[in-house]
Amino acid sequence: MTQINRCHKYLLLLAVIFGFSKVEAQTRDQQLRDLVDSTLTARYYRSPYDTNYVVRPEGSLTLKLRMNQSGNGFHARGTVNGNYSKADLKTSHKTTFAIVGIYRGIGVGVAINPYKWSGVYKDYEFNFNYYSSRLSLDASYQRSTTLAGDIERGDVDSRLESGDVTLKVFNVAGYYVFNHRRFSYSAAFTQSYIQCRSAGSWLAGISYQGGSIETTDALKERNPNAPDTRIYIGHFGIGSGYGYNWVLGKRWLFHFSMLPTFVIYNRNNLTVNGERRKAHRTRLNMIFNERAAIVYNFSPRYFAGATLVMNNSVFDDNVVVVNQNKWRARAFIGIRL
């Protein structure tokens, strides 16, 4: 009987120890969650803006349903081996649908492309966007085999079909906002802030476009006489521009900004059947970066809108010309909780 009592005591002691350990672990987990939440809350409401112009919205969680569409077009021309070549090419449009959740300024999203699931769309594209009070960055990488269009070489006109060429291109546009206390890119493009009064700002920034367009084996199989062609793009520019957030009433926000940059370095070239021609590296050329947005607030909780981001290069060269027109349009509807 004594042994049984001892066993009961030991079991009771173990249960008490285990219970205290479990409570202590739960307490530590709760303390950690509270610490993370309080840190994010303090960071979230520590506004770098003049709150007479820009404020945080109500609520800690924002949910958005978003539709995106993007495309890219190229114009290239040059003279190689005495033959004048010209190409006007476009990728197929990419359409995705996304669900985005943002908690205390930190967001995560899941995107789906119905055409990719069905096997119709096989291109790959990655976009990265960063917006703070002083700095903003738009970056994209695209790999496409759907580039198609008309090509002219000498007196011969032909058609490039999807799969005939492979495109790999990287675009970057970075901005510095001088009036960063009163003008907010985030209000227009992420809705993590609300622009209360109209304000504009001068901008300084950089642009880079780099990549290549190459003919594939599929083109040679379809047309054995087609020349092996490679178009290389590589140019870097610096410049300045202006952006403006126009607040109409208490519900509408209209944004437009432009950053023209002057190309100070380029490595554009055109290679046909092993013969390469290079563009003049010191020729005056430009890259334009444009942004536009419309946001409508139905109430403090509900909002909707659309954005447009474009990168356009304009080149004038008597040896090799490569112009790119990249764009991305986005429509969204959201709720703040």
XYZ file of C-alpha atoms in Angstrom:
337
model
C 0.000 0.000 0.000
C 2.926 2.272 0.826
C 4.502 1.622 -2.593
C 1.228 2.519 -4.303
C 1.034 5.782 -2.400
C 4.621 6.561 -3.363
C 3.797 5.899 -7.027
C 0.825 8.229 -6.798
C 3.037 10.913 -5.268
C 5.630 10.532 -8.018
C 2.976 10.657 -10.725
C 1.402 13.706 -9.118
C 4.813 15.400 -8.897
C 5.541 14.653 -12.593
C 2.118 15.970 -13.591
C 2.729 19.187 -11.642
C 6.213 19.626 -13.187
C 4.880 18.916 -16.691
C 1.984 21.318 -16.129
C 4.298 24.096 -14.966
C 6.615 23.472 -17.947
C 3.721 23.610 -20.365
C 2.387 26.823 -18.811
C 5.894 28.317 -18.851
C 6.348 27.385 -22.562
C 2.950 28.866 -23.403
C 3.902 31.989 -21.479
C 7.191 32.296 -23.378
C 5.401 31.829 -26.715
C 2.813 34.443 -25.780
C 5.534 36.849 -24.643
C 7.364 36.344 -27.938
C 4.173 36.948 -29.930
C 3.431 40.058 -27.882
C 6.982 41.329 -28.398
C 6.832 40.800 -32.167
C 3.397 42.409 -32.400
C 4.379 45.421 -30.276
C 7.573 45.881 -32.325
C 5.657 45.755 -35.611
C 2.987 48.105 -34.204
C 5.570 50.646 -33.041
C 7.335 50.466 -36.409
C 4.032 50.693 -38.289
C 2.820 53.855 -36.576
C 6.237 55.573 -36.445
C 5.443 57.659 -39.521
C 8.285 59.272 -41.500
C 5.709 61.649 -43.030
C 4.116 64.947 -42.099
C 0.798 63.634 -40.761
C -1.002 66.693 -42.090
C -0.354 65.208 -45.545
C 0.167 61.447 -45.136
C -1.247 59.095 -42.461
C -1.585 55.400 -41.749
C -4.998 53.843 -42.493
C -7.159 52.369 -39.780
C -6.727 48.703 -38.910
C -3.721 46.404 -38.744
C -4.576 43.963 -41.554
C -5.213 44.735 -45.240
C -6.521 42.161 -47.714
C -6.492 42.776 -51.486
C -7.711 40.932 -54.556
C -5.562 41.937 -57.509
C -5.467 41.362 -61.275
C -2.203 42.002 -63.148
C -1.424 42.196 -66.841
C 1.976 42.869 -68.407
C 3.645 42.921 -71.803
C 6.858 43.814 -73.575
C 7.699 45.083 -77.053
C 10.981 45.549 -78.939
C 12.091 47.456 -81.995
C 15.576 46.647 -83.296
C 17.454 47.618 -86.448
C 20.995 47.639 -87.775
C 23.199 46.892 -90.779
C 25.323 43.724 -90.734
C 27.354 42.404 -93.703
C 25.843 45.155 -95.832
C 22.307 43.909 -95.129
C 19.826 46.137 -93.314
C 17.824 44.268 -90.678
C 14.759 45.432 -88.761
C 12.488 43.648 -86.282
C 9.287 44.636 -84.461
C 8.474 42.045 -81.812
C 6.013 41.667 -78.922
C 5.502 39.097 -76.187
C 2.083 37.680 -75.403
C 0.310 39.413 -72.530
C 0.684 37.843 -69.103
C -2.425 37.858 -66.876
C -2.407 36.804 -63.228
C -4.783 36.978 -60.262
C -3.446 37.422 -56.751
C -4.606 37.490 -53.138
C -2.451 39.736 -50.954
C -2.390 40.078 -47.175
C -0.529 42.900 -45.388
C -0.117 42.966 -41.597
C 1.514 45.998 -39.992
C 3.235 46.881 -43.257
C 4.549 43.353 -44.002
C 2.773 41.607 -46.870
C 2.615 38.239 -48.579
C 0.661 37.217 -51.669
C -0.267 34.205 -53.748
C -0.674 34.618 -57.534
C -2.190 32.263 -60.095
C -2.016 32.304 -63.873
C -4.914 30.334 -65.446
C -3.219 30.306 -68.852
C -0.043 28.797 -67.382
C -2.057 26.031 -65.738
C -3.648 25.171 -69.066
C -0.248 25.150 -70.795
C -1.051 28.109 -73.080
C 1.359 30.518 -71.366
C 4.898 29.221 -70.736
C 6.781 32.457 -70.068
C 8.296 33.373 -66.707
C 8.254 36.800 -65.081
C 9.310 38.029 -61.649
C 8.497 41.511 -60.288
C 9.878 43.191 -57.184
C 8.595 46.535 -55.863
C 9.829 48.483 -52.857
C 8.351 51.787 -51.676
C 9.569 53.806 -48.681
C 9.298 57.498 -47.877
C 12.638 58.381 -49.497
C 13.421 55.521 -51.879
C 11.447 53.343 -54.275
C 12.469 50.544 -56.608
C 10.776 48.676 -59.465
C 12.614 45.602 -60.755
C 11.504 42.857 -63.139
C 13.012 39.820 -64.819
C 11.321 38.202 -67.806
C 12.099 35.037 -69.742
C 9.866 34.577 -72.765
C 9.548 32.312 -75.774
C 6.330 33.968 -77.001
C 8.104 36.910 -78.629
C 6.701 37.222 -82.161
C 6.413 39.756 -84.950
C 7.742 40.921 -88.305
C 11.398 40.888 -89.302
C 12.964 42.454 -92.381
C 16.430 41.569 -93.707
C 17.455 43.206 -96.939
C 14.568 42.823 -99.382
C 13.174 39.754 -97.618
C 10.272 40.045 -95.170
C 9.485 37.195 -92.815
C 7.471 36.431 -89.725
C 8.813 35.286 -86.362
C 6.347 33.041 -84.560
C 6.104 32.126 -80.894
C 9.007 29.808 -80.038
C 11.341 31.144 -82.757
C 13.309 33.358 -80.362
C 14.118 33.419 -76.652
C 13.963 36.649 -74.662
C 15.760 37.255 -71.377
C 15.535 40.789 -70.003
C 16.065 42.578 -66.686
C 14.664 46.069 -65.923
C 15.381 48.274 -62.899
C 14.198 51.799 -62.031
C 15.144 53.413 -58.715
C 13.866 56.745 -57.366
C 14.871 59.171 -54.604
C 12.046 61.428 -53.369
C 13.138 64.897 -52.246
C 9.810 65.968 -50.685
C 9.632 62.715 -48.726
C 7.776 64.263 -45.779
C 4.661 65.128 -47.788
C 4.649 62.965 -50.920
C 4.018 59.194 -50.701
C 4.468 56.548 -53.385
C 3.083 53.967 -50.953
C -0.292 55.752 -50.834
C -0.658 55.298 -54.595
C 0.868 51.841 -55.131
C 0.504 49.774 -51.937
C -2.201 51.716 -50.022
C -0.193 51.235 -46.796
C -0.527 55.010 -46.326
C -3.263 57.512 -47.190
C -2.438 60.815 -48.888
C -4.672 63.417 -47.210
C -3.546 66.529 -49.091
C -2.149 67.022 -52.577
C 1.633 67.133 -52.806
C 4.395 66.636 -55.355
C 8.130 66.060 -55.350
C 11.195 66.301 -57.532
C 12.830 62.936 -58.133
C 16.330 61.672 -58.855
C 16.971 58.167 -60.079
C 18.645 55.506 -62.147
C 17.524 53.100 -64.893
C 18.966 49.873 -66.199
C 17.828 47.601 -69.013
C 19.765 44.454 -69.869
C 19.215 41.162 -71.630
C 19.193 39.375 -74.947
C 17.012 38.101 -77.790
C 18.270 34.986 -79.614
C 16.900 32.798 -82.381
C 16.202 29.166 -81.421
C 16.667 25.745 -83.028
C 12.913 25.663 -83.616
C 13.280 28.537 -86.094
C 16.089 26.736 -87.957
C 13.937 23.610 -88.220
C 11.006 25.595 -89.568
C 13.129 27.828 -91.818
C 16.657 26.482 -92.545
C 17.574 29.737 -94.329
C 16.818 31.925 -91.306
C 19.956 33.676 -90.013
C 21.306 33.056 -86.532
C 20.528 36.333 -84.793
C 21.327 37.691 -81.344
C 20.301 41.126 -80.069
C 22.045 42.216 -76.870
C 20.663 44.985 -74.657
C 22.685 46.658 -71.921
C 22.324 50.299 -70.954
C 22.445 52.339 -67.747
C 21.050 55.830 -67.213
C 20.759 58.535 -64.573
C 18.304 61.428 -64.490
C 15.653 63.398 -62.649
C 11.891 63.875 -62.864
C 8.758 64.804 -60.981
C 5.837 63.069 -59.299
C 2.506 64.365 -58.016
C -0.280 62.991 -55.815
C -3.519 64.868 -56.418
C -6.159 64.360 -53.714
C -9.675 65.129 -54.933
C -12.197 65.437 -52.128
C -11.696 62.825 -49.419
C -12.008 59.743 -51.612
C -9.940 60.098 -54.802
C -6.184 59.946 -55.280
C -4.597 60.476 -58.710
C -0.876 59.880 -59.158
C 1.461 60.535 -62.071
C 5.246 60.559 -62.167
C 7.932 60.517 -64.847
C 11.667 59.944 -64.551
C 13.596 60.478 -67.798
C 17.189 59.227 -67.568
C 20.126 59.852 -69.888
C 22.056 56.754 -70.886
C 25.674 57.199 -69.833
C 26.773 53.665 -70.717
C 25.496 51.125 -73.226
C 26.642 47.824 -74.688
C 23.904 47.304 -77.281
C 24.917 45.119 -80.199
C 23.455 43.040 -83.010
C 24.978 39.740 -84.209
C 23.849 38.016 -87.423
C 25.528 34.746 -88.481
C 28.529 35.504 -86.295
C 29.041 39.077 -87.564
C 28.622 41.642 -84.770
C 27.896 45.358 -84.913
C 28.054 47.517 -81.802
C 26.181 50.704 -80.977
C 28.129 53.876 -80.203
C 28.660 53.909 -76.447
C 28.726 57.698 -76.131
C 25.599 58.422 -78.198
C 22.944 60.486 -76.369
C 19.967 58.193 -75.695
C 17.255 58.020 -73.056
C 15.158 55.687 -70.909
C 11.773 56.931 -69.667
C 10.104 55.535 -66.540
C 6.433 56.423 -66.084
C 3.974 55.604 -63.313
C 0.282 56.348 -62.924
C -2.328 55.338 -60.347
C -5.944 55.932 -59.331
C -7.210 55.009 -55.847
C -10.787 55.422 -54.648
C -11.719 55.011 -50.978
C -15.352 53.937 -50.610
C -14.929 54.296 -46.848
C -12.042 54.053 -44.346
C -12.260 50.247 -44.745
C -12.949 49.637 -48.440
C -10.928 50.849 -51.438
C -10.238 50.046 -55.103
C -8.017 51.326 -57.873
C -5.601 50.723 -60.726
C -1.889 51.328 -61.399
C 0.363 51.445 -64.459
C 4.168 51.179 -64.576
C 6.107 51.594 -67.854
C 9.755 51.578 -68.972
C 10.481 52.922 -72.464
C 13.878 53.301 -74.121
C 14.411 55.749 -76.983
C 17.608 55.303 -79.015
C 18.981 57.045 -82.050
C 22.039 55.336 -83.542
C 23.139 54.818 -87.130
C 24.730 51.437 -86.342
C 22.469 49.521 -83.927
C 19.119 50.594 -82.430
C 17.331 48.578 -79.719
C 14.183 50.071 -78.155
C 12.164 48.373 -75.415
C 8.647 49.162 -74.151
C 7.845 47.252 -70.945
C 4.560 47.804 -69.077
C 2.529 46.368 -66.221
C -1.090 47.269 -65.414
C -2.817 46.325 -62.174
C -6.401 46.579 -60.864
C -7.298 45.859 -57.248
C -9.990 45.964 -54.586
C -9.270 45.759 -50.868
C -10.500 45.849 -47.294
C -8.815 47.043 -44.088
C -9.519 45.133 -40.871
